[in-house]
Tab-separated table of C-alpha atoms in Angstrom:
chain	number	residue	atom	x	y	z
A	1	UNK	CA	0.000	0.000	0.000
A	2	UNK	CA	1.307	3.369	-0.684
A	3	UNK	CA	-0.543	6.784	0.568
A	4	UNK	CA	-0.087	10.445	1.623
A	5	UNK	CA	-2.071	12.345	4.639
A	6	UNK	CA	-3.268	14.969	5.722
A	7	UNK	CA	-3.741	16.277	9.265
A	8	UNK	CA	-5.241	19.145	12.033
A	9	UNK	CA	-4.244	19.301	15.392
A	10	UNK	CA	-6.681	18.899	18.430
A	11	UNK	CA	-7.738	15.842	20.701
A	12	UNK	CA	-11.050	14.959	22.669
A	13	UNK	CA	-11.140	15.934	26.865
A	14	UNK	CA	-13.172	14.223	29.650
A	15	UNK	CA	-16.649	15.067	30.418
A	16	UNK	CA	-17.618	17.441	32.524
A	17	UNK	CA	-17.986	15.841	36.346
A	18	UNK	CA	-21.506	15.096	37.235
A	19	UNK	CA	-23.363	13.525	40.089
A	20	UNK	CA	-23.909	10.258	38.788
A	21	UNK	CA	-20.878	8.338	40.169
A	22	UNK	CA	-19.549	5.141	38.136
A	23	UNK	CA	-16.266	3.258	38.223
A	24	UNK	CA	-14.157	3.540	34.564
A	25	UNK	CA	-11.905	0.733	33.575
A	26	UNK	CA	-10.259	0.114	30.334
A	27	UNK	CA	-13.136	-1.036	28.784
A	28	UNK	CA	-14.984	2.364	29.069
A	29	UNK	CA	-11.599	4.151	28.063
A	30	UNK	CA	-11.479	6.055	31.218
A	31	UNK	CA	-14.247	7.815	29.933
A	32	UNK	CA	-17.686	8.791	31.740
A	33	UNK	CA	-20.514	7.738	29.797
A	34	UNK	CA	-22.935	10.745	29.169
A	35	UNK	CA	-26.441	10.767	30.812
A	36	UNK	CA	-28.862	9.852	28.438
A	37	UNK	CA	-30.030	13.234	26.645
A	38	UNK	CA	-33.118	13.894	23.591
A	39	UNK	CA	-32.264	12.526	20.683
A	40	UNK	CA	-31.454	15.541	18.209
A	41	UNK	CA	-29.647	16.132	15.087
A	42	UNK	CA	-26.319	15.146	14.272
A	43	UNK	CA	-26.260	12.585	16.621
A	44	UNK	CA	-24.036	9.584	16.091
A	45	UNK	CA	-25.509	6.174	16.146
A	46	UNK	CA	-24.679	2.789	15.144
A	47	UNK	CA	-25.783	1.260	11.833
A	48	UNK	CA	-26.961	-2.289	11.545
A	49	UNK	CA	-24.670	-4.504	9.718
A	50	UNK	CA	-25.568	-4.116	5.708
A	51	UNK	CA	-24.441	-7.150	3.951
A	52	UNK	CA	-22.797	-5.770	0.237
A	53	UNK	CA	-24.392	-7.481	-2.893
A	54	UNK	CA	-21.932	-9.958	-5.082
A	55	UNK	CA	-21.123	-8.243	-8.510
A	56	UNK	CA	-20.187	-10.460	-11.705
A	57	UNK	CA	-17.247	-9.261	-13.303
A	58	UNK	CA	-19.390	-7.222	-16.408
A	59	UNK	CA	-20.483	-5.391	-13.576
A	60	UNK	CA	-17.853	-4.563	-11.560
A	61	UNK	CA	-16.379	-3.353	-15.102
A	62	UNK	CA	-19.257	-1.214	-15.649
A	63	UNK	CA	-18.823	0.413	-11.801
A	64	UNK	CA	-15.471	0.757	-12.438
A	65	UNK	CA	-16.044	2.650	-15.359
A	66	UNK	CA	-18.736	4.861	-13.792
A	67	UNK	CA	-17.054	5.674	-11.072
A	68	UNK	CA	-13.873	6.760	-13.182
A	69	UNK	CA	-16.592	8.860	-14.829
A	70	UNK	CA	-16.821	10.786	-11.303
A	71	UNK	CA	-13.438	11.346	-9.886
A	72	UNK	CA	-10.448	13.511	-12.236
A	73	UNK	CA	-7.679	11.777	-10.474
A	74	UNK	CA	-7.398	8.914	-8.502
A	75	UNK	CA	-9.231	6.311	-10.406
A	76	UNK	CA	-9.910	2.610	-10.226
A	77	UNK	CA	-7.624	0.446	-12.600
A	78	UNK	CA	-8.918	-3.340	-13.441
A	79	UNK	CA	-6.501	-5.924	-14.078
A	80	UNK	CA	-6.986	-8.955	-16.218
A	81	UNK	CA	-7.041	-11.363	-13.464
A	82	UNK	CA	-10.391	-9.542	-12.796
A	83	UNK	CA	-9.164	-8.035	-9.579
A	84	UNK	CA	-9.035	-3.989	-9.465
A	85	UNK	CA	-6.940	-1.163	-7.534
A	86	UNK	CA	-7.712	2.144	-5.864
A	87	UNK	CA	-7.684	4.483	-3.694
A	88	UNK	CA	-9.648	4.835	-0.291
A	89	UNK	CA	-9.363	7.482	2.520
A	90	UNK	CA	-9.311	6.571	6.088
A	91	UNK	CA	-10.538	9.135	8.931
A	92	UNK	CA	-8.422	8.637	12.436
A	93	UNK	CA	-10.618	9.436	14.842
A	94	UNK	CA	-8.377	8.343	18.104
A	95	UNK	CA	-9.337	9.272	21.820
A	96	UNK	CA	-6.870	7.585	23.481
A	97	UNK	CA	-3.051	8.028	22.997
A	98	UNK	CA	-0.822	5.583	20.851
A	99	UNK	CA	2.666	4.097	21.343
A	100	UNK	CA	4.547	4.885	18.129
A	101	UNK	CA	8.162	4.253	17.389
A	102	UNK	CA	10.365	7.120	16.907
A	103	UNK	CA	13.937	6.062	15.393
A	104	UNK	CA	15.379	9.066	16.286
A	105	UNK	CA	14.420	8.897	19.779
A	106	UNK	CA	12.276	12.328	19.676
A	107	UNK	CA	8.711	12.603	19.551
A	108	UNK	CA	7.181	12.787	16.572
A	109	UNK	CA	4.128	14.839	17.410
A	110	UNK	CA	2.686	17.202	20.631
A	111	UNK	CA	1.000	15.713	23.628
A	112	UNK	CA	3.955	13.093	24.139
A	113	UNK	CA	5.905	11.344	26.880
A	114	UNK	CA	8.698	9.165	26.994
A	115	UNK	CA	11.774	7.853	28.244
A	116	UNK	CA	15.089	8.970	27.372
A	117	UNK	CA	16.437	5.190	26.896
A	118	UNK	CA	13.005	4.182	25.296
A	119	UNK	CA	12.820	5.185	20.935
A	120	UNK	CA	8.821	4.476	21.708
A	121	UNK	CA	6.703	7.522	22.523
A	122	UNK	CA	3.274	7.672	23.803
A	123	UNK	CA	1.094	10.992	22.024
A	124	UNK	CA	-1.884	11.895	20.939
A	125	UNK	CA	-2.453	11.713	16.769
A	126	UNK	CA	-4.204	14.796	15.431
A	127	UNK	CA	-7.966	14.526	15.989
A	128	UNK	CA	-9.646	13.383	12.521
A	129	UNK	CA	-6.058	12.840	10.847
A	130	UNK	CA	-6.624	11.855	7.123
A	131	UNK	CA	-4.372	8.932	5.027
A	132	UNK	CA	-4.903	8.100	1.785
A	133	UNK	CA	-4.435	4.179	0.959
A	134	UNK	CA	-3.779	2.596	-2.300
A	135	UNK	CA	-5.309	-0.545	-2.050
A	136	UNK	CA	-6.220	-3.868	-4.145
A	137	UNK	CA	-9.942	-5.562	-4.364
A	138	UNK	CA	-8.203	-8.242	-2.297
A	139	UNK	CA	-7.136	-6.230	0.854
A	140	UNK	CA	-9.051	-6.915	3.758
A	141	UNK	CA	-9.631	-4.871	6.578
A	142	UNK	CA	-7.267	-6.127	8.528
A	143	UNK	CA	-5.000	-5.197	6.528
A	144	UNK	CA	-5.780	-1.671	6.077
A	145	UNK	CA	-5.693	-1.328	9.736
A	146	UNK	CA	-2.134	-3.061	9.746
A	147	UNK	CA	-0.998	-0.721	7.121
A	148	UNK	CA	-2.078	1.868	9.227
A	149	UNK	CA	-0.658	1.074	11.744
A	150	UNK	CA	2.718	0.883	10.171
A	151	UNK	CA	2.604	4.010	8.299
A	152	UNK	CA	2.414	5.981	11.165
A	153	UNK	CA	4.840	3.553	13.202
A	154	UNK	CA	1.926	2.797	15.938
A	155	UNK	CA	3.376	-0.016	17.631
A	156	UNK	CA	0.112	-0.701	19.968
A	157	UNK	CA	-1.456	-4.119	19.074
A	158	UNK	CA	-3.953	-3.699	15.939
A	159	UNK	CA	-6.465	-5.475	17.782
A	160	UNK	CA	-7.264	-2.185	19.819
A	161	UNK	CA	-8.614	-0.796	16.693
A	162	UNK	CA	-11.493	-1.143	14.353
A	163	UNK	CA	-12.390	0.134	10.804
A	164	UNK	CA	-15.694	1.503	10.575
A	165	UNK	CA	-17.876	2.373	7.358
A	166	UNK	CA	-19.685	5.959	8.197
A	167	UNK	CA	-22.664	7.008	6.361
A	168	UNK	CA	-25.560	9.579	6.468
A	169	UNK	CA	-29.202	9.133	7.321
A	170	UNK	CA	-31.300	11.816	8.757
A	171	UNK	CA	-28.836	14.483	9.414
A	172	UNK	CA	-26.935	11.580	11.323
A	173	UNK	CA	-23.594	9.811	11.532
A	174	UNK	CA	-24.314	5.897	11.271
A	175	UNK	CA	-21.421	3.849	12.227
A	176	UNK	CA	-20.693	0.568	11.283
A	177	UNK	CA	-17.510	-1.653	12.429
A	178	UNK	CA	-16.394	-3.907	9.314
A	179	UNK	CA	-15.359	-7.582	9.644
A	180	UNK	CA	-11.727	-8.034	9.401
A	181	UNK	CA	-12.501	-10.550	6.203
A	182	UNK	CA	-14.101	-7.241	4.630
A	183	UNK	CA	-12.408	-5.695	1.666
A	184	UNK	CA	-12.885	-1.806	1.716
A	185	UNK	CA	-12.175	-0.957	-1.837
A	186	UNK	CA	-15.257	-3.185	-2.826
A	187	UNK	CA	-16.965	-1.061	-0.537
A	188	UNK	CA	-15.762	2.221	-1.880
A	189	UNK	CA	-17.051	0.803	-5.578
A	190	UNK	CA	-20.720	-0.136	-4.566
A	191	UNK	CA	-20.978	3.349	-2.929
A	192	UNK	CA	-19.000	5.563	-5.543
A	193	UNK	CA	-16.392	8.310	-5.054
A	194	UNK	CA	-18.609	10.554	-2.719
A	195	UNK	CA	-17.441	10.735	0.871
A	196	UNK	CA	-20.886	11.478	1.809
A	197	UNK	CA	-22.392	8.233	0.604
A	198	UNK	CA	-19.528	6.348	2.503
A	199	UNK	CA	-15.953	7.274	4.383
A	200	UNK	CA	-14.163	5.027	6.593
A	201	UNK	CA	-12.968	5.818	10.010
A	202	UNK	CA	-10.476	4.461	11.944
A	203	UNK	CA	-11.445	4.171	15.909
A	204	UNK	CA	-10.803	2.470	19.203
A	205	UNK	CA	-11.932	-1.059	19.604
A	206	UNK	CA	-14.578	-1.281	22.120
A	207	UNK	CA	-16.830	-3.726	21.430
A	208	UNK	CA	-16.702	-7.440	23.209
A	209	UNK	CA	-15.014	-7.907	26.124
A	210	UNK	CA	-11.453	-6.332	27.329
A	211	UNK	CA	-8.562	-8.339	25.467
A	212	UNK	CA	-6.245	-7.757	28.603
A	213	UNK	CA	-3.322	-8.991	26.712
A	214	UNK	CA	-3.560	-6.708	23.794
A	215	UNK	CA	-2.201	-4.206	26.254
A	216	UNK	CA	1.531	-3.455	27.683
A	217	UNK	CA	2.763	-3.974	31.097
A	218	UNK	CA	3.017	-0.479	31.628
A	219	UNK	CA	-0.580	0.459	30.761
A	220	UNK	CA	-1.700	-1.904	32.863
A	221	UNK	CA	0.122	-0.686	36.076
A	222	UNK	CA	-1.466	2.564	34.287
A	223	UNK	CA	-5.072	1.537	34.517
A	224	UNK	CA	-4.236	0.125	38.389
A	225	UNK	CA	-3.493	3.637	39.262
A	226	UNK	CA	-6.072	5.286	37.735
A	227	UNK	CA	-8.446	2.468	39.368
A	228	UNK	CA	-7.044	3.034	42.838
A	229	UNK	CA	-7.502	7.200	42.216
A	230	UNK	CA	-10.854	6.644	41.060
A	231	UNK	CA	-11.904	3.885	44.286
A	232	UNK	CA	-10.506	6.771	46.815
A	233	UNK	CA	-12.559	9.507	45.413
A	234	UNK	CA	-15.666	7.505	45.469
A	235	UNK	CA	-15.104	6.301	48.937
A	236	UNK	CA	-14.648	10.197	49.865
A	237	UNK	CA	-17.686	10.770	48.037
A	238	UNK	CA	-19.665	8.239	49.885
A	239	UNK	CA	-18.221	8.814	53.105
A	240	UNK	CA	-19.116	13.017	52.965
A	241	UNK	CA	-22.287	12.489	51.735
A	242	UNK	CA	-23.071	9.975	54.564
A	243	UNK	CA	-21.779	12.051	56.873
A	244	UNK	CA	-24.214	15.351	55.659
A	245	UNK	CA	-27.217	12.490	56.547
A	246	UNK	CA	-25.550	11.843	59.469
A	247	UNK	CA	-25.384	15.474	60.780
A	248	UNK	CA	-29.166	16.314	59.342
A	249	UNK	CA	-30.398	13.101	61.806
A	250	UNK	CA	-28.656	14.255	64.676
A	251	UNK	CA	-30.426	17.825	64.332
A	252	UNK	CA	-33.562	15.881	63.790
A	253	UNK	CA	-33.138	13.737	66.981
A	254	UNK	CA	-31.944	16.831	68.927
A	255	UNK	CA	-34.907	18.711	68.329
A	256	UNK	CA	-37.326	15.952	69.310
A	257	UNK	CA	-35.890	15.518	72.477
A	258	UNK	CA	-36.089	18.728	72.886
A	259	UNK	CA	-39.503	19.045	72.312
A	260	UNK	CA	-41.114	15.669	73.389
A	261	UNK	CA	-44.489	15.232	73.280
């Protein structure tokens, strides 16, 4: 795969604090879940899984051909073996931080962290960073998130990640995660060049349960210590609001002994 990116600076922050107190662990991404609010515009939800139709080979030709009609660069080429090349782009929506591998030994990017002995630094990648991937009919998925991956030296474990197919309905982001078997490109032909009808987006993984091992040693000792943080402000929380109740009883029980009868 070959490709070229563009990028603009910025990252997500924490919700605001609220009352409603729950425990995060790396399965929520240290994140607090938002109360449930209306339903309004511009809302993203996820799409049901759409299963793509099987095209014969007159017309995948014929797709090809329209959807060369529609772009001035950039264009699908069909080989003889039947199989076809192009071009997709791939939206990097990332909230959390990735490990990426910096053979110099300086960070490559702002937000960043590491050890002078370590080449591997920990940073932030711009918020909705584009790459451009030249791709066969054949590549899967998995692939494209491996390629990924490499081209901007990530070294976390791909399985943290997920591709996802975004569309519009209803003035709304649908997002679907793709099967790793997938192949993107055939994607990007059913739906033709218009980013609106289809873009992919690169996220977090956070469906199914945790895959502990998919994670290094050091962001688990990481997630202990935001755990043990977290445990110690509930327990103050608990422990001052029980202590309010406590007070407003004792007033209560002071004034009716005060005032029997």
């Amino acid at each position: 795969m070959t490709g070229s990116n563009s990028m603009s600076s910025g990252y997500c922050s924490l919700d605001e604090e609220s009352d409603d107190f729950t425990f995060f662990t790396a399965k929520t991404s240290f994140f607090r879940r938002p109360q449930a609010k209306q339903v309004a515009k511009n809302v993203t939800t996820e799409e049901e899984e759409v299963k793509p139709t099987s095209l014969t080979e007159e017309e995948i030709k014929a797709k090809i051909d329209d959807y060369n009609s529609k772009v001035t660069e950039n264009g699908m080429k069909l080989s003889p073996d039947g199989t076809y090349t192009g071009f997709i782009k791939v939206h990097l929506k990332l909230r959390r931080p990735v490990t990426v591998f910096s053979g110099d030994g300086r960070s490559p990017g702002p937000c960043s962290s590491s050890e002078s002995s370590d080449i591997r630094t920990s940073f932030y990648l711009p918020s909705d960073a584009v790459k451009q991937l030249h791709i066969s009919s054949t590549t899967t998925v998995r692939e494209v998130i491996q390629g990924l991956l490499k081209k901007f030296m990530v070294q976390d474990n791909p399985r943290k990640f997920a591709l996802c197919r975004q569309t519009r309905r209803d003035s709304q982001d649908l997002f679907q995660k793709l099967p790793l078997s997938e192949c993107p490109l055939y994607l990007r032909l059913l739906a033709g060049p218009d980013l609106e009808n289809l873009s992919f987006v690169l996220k977090e993984n956070e469906t199914g349960e945790v895959e502990w091992h998919a994670f290094s040693v050091p962001e688990l000792q990481n997630f202990l210590i935001i755990l043990e943080k977290e445990e110690k402000e509930r327990v103050r929380q608990v422990e001052q609001r029980y202590a309010a109740y406590k007070e407003k009883l004792l007033q209560a029980l002071g004034q009716v002994e005060s005032n029997p009868g």
